[in-house]
């Protein structure tokens, strides 16, 4: 009934902490593509700044909105069993 935990647990999943004890080096990517190395409170590789949609041209902004919020899928027709001959599948039924 004894379970031994080892250091491999942290390698499989993330650390279960609310606060981290130190600052970690992170690469910050700005909206124009420039990068800055800084120290961040959580261990991450890359942080990306959100793009300001007010500075984009109208066509590109609408294209981004369409990608983020796609239209609802159209309803498909339900299959009907009228064209199926049930006698061909009679051998699979239990008696």
Backbone as JSON, one array per atom type, in Angstrom:
{
  "sequence": "XXXXXXXXXXXXXXXXXXXXXXXXXXXXXXXXXXXXXXXXXXXXXXXXXXXXXXXXXXXXXXXXXXXXXXXXXXXXXXXXXXXXXXXXXXXXXXX",
  "N": [[0.82, -1.19, 0.0], [2.18, 1.1, -0.08], [3.2, 3.94, -1.78], [5.62, 5.18, -3.89], [6.78, 8.29, -4.72], [8.57, 9.93, -7.26], [11.03, 11.94, -9.02], [10.15, 11.89, -11.61], [7.49, 12.52, -11.9], [7.08, 15.27, -12.2], [8.07, 15.64, -14.72], [6.23, 14.44, -16.36], [3.74, 15.74, -16.11], [2.44, 19.07, -15.45], [3.71, 21.3, -12.88], [2.04, 21.47, -9.8], [1.36, 24.18, -8.61], [0.49, 27.27, -7.05], [1.96, 29.65, -6.77], [5.16, 30.49, -8.0], [8.53, 30.13, -6.98], [10.59, 31.59, -8.12], [11.84, 33.68, -10.86], [11.48, 33.08, -14.37], [13.28, 32.68, -17.45], [11.84, 33.98, -20.39], [10.61, 34.17, -23.74], [9.34, 36.94, -25.27], [7.02, 37.77, -27.71], [6.25, 40.35, -29.77], [3.51, 42.1, -31.45], [4.4, 43.05, -33.9], [6.34, 41.27, -34.62], [8.8, 41.44, -33.45], [11.13, 40.34, -30.91], [11.67, 39.87, -27.4], [13.66, 39.07, -24.65], [12.7, 38.22, -21.4], [12.04, 38.08, -17.85], [9.78, 35.93, -16.27], [7.02, 35.05, -14.17], [6.04, 32.44, -14.34], [7.02, 29.22, -15.58], [7.41, 29.29, -18.83], [7.8, 28.96, -22.4], [7.34, 30.72, -24.61], [5.73, 33.85, -24.87], [3.02, 35.5, -26.31], [2.04, 38.64, -27.45], [-1.24, 40.04, -27.55], [-2.96, 40.79, -30.6], [-3.79, 44.01, -31.73], [-6.85, 44.72, -32.89], [-7.88, 47.08, -33.85], [-5.95, 48.43, -35.29], [-5.68, 47.05, -37.64], [-6.36, 46.58, -41.18], [-9.67, 46.81, -42.61], [-10.58, 44.55, -44.12], [-8.8, 42.5, -43.37], [-9.32, 42.35, -40.64], [-11.98, 41.45, -40.61], [-11.59, 38.96, -41.78], [-10.04, 37.69, -39.82], [-11.9, 37.61, -37.72], [-13.79, 35.9, -38.87], [-12.29, 33.54, -38.91], [-11.91, 33.08, -36.18], [-14.5, 32.9, -35.15], [-16.26, 30.74, -36.52], [-18.93, 30.04, -38.89], [-22.07, 28.47, -38.05], [-22.45, 24.94, -38.42], [-24.26, 23.5, -41.16], [-27.47, 21.93, -40.96], [-27.74, 18.45, -41.37], [-29.39, 16.12, -43.53], [-31.57, 13.67, -42.22], [-31.03, 10.16, -42.1], [-33.07, 7.8, -43.74], [-34.75, 4.7, -43.39], [-36.2, 3.55, -45.39], [-35.46, 2.64, -47.9], [-34.06, 0.31, -47.48], [-33.66, -3.16, -47.56], [-34.88, -5.29, -45.25], [-34.87, -8.03, -45.07], [-32.44, -9.01, -45.96], [-30.74, -8.71, -43.85], [-31.71, -10.39, -41.96], [-30.51, -12.72, -41.07], [-28.72, -11.98, -39.13], [-30.11, -11.37, -36.85], [-31.2, -12.28, -33.58], [-33.05, -15.17, -32.59]],
  "CA": [[0.0, 0.0, 0.0], [3.09, 2.23, -0.07], [3.44, 4.49, -3.1], [6.82, 6.01, -3.89], [6.82, 9.33, -5.74], [9.93, 10.32, -7.61], [11.15, 13.18, -9.78], [9.56, 11.75, -12.94], [6.13, 13.04, -11.91], [7.11, 16.63, -12.72], [8.37, 15.59, -16.14], [5.06, 13.95, -17.09], [2.71, 16.77, -16.12], [2.91, 20.37, -14.95], [3.82, 21.41, -11.44], [0.78, 21.91, -9.23], [1.67, 25.26, -7.7], [-0.16, 28.55, -7.3], [3.02, 30.64, -6.91], [6.48, 29.94, -8.25], [9.48, 30.78, -6.1], [11.58, 32.41, -8.8], [11.44, 34.16, -12.18], [11.99, 32.2, -15.4], [13.5, 33.39, -18.72], [10.76, 33.75, -21.35], [10.71, 34.95, -24.96], [8.11, 37.7, -25.52], [6.87, 38.1, -29.12], [5.34, 41.47, -29.97], [2.63, 41.96, -32.6], [5.13, 43.35, -35.13], [7.27, 40.19, -34.86], [10.04, 41.6, -32.68], [11.18, 39.5, -29.73], [12.39, 40.39, -26.24], [13.8, 38.1, -23.56], [12.39, 38.8, -20.1], [11.86, 37.11, -16.76], [8.35, 35.79, -16.04], [6.78, 34.33, -12.92], [5.72, 31.05, -14.62], [7.94, 28.64, -16.56], [6.86, 29.16, -20.18], [8.83, 29.21, -23.41], [7.03, 31.89, -25.44], [4.51, 34.63, -24.62], [2.7, 36.32, -27.48], [1.17, 39.77, -27.16], [-2.44, 39.99, -28.4], [-2.96, 41.72, -31.72], [-4.8, 45.06, -31.62], [-7.65, 44.66, -34.11], [-8.21, 48.42, -34.33], [-4.92, 48.9, -36.21], [-5.7, 46.24, -38.86], [-7.31, 46.98, -42.23], [-11.03, 46.26, -42.43], [-10.7, 43.21, -44.71], [-8.06, 41.53, -42.56], [-10.01, 42.21, -39.36], [-13.14, 40.59, -40.84], [-11.09, 37.6, -42.03], [-9.65, 37.13, -38.52], [-13.13, 37.32, -36.98], [-14.38, 34.7, -39.46], [-11.51, 32.39, -38.48], [-12.1, 32.85, -34.75], [-15.9, 32.55, -34.9], [-16.8, 30.19, -37.77], [-20.38, 29.93, -38.94], [-22.6, 27.21, -37.53], [-22.59, 23.94, -39.49], [-25.62, 23.32, -41.66], [-28.11, 20.7, -40.51], [-27.73, 17.41, -42.38], [-30.64, 15.36, -43.64], [-31.56, 12.42, -41.47], [-31.13, 8.97, -42.95], [-34.31, 7.04, -43.61], [-34.57, 3.27, -43.61], [-37.24, 3.08, -46.3], [-34.88, 1.97, -49.06], [-33.26, -0.85, -47.07], [-34.4, -4.43, -47.49], [-34.56, -5.87, -43.95], [-34.71, -9.49, -45.18], [-31.03, -9.34, -46.19], [-30.07, -8.69, -42.55], [-32.47, -11.24, -41.05], [-29.65, -13.76, -40.53], [-27.96, -11.45, -38.0], [-30.99, -11.19, -35.69], [-31.36, -13.45, -32.72], [-34.43, -15.65, -32.59]],
  "C": [[0.86, 1.25, 0.0], [3.35, 2.67, -1.5], [4.64, 5.41, -3.03], [6.74, 7.01, -5.03], [8.28, 9.66, -6.01], [9.9, 11.57, -8.49], [10.51, 13.08, -11.16], [8.15, 12.3, -13.02], [6.09, 14.44, -12.5], [7.39, 16.64, -14.21], [7.15, 15.17, -16.95], [3.99, 15.02, -17.17], [3.28, 18.06, -15.55], [3.0, 20.36, -13.42], [2.53, 22.0, -10.88], [1.06, 22.97, -8.17], [0.85, 26.49, -8.06], [0.88, 29.64, -7.56], [4.34, 29.93, -7.14], [7.5, 30.78, -7.5], [10.5, 31.66, -6.79], [11.04, 32.87, -10.14], [12.16, 33.33, -13.24], [12.23, 33.0, -16.68], [12.46, 32.98, -19.75], [11.01, 34.64, -22.56], [9.37, 35.61, -25.22], [8.09, 38.1, -26.99], [5.83, 39.2, -29.24], [4.51, 41.26, -31.24], [3.33, 42.25, -33.91], [6.18, 42.29, -35.46], [8.58, 40.32, -34.11], [9.96, 40.77, -31.41], [12.03, 40.14, -28.64], [12.48, 39.25, -25.23], [13.54, 38.82, -22.26], [12.23, 37.7, -19.09], [10.4, 37.14, -16.35], [8.14, 34.89, -14.82], [6.44, 32.86, -13.14], [6.68, 30.5, -15.66], [7.24, 28.38, -17.89], [7.98, 29.41, -21.17], [8.58, 30.52, -24.15], [5.75, 32.53, -24.93], [4.26, 35.47, -25.86], [1.74, 37.42, -27.05], [-0.06, 39.69, -28.06], [-2.39, 41.08, -29.45], [-4.09, 42.73, -31.54], [-5.58, 45.12, -32.92], [-8.02, 46.03, -34.65], [-7.18, 48.94, -35.32], [-4.91, 48.13, -37.52], [-6.61, 46.87, -39.91], [-8.63, 46.24, -42.06], [-11.15, 44.83, -42.95], [-9.99, 42.17, -43.86], [-8.73, 41.3, -41.21], [-11.23, 41.29, -39.51], [-12.71, 39.14, -41.09], [-10.67, 36.94, -40.73], [-10.87, 36.77, -37.7], [-13.81, 36.07, -37.52], [-13.63, 33.45, -39.04], [-11.75, 32.06, -37.01], [-13.52, 32.38, -34.43], [-16.5, 32.01, -36.2], [-18.32, 30.08, -37.7], [-20.83, 28.56, -38.46], [-22.74, 26.2, -38.68], [-24.06, 23.77, -39.88], [-26.17, 21.97, -41.19], [-28.14, 19.69, -41.66], [-29.09, 16.69, -42.38], [-30.51, 14.06, -42.86], [-31.72, 11.25, -42.44], [-32.46, 8.28, -42.69], [-34.02, 5.59, -43.98], [-35.61, 2.72, -44.58], [-36.65, 2.28, -47.46], [-34.08, 0.72, -48.72], [-34.15, -2.08, -46.99], [-33.98, -5.14, -46.22], [-34.37, -7.38, -44.02], [-33.26, -9.88, -45.41], [-30.26, -9.39, -44.87], [-30.74, -9.59, -41.52], [-31.59, -12.31, -40.39], [-28.86, -13.3, -39.32], [-28.8, -11.28, -36.73], [-31.04, -12.46, -34.86], [-32.82, -13.85, -32.7], [-34.9, -15.94, -31.21]]
}
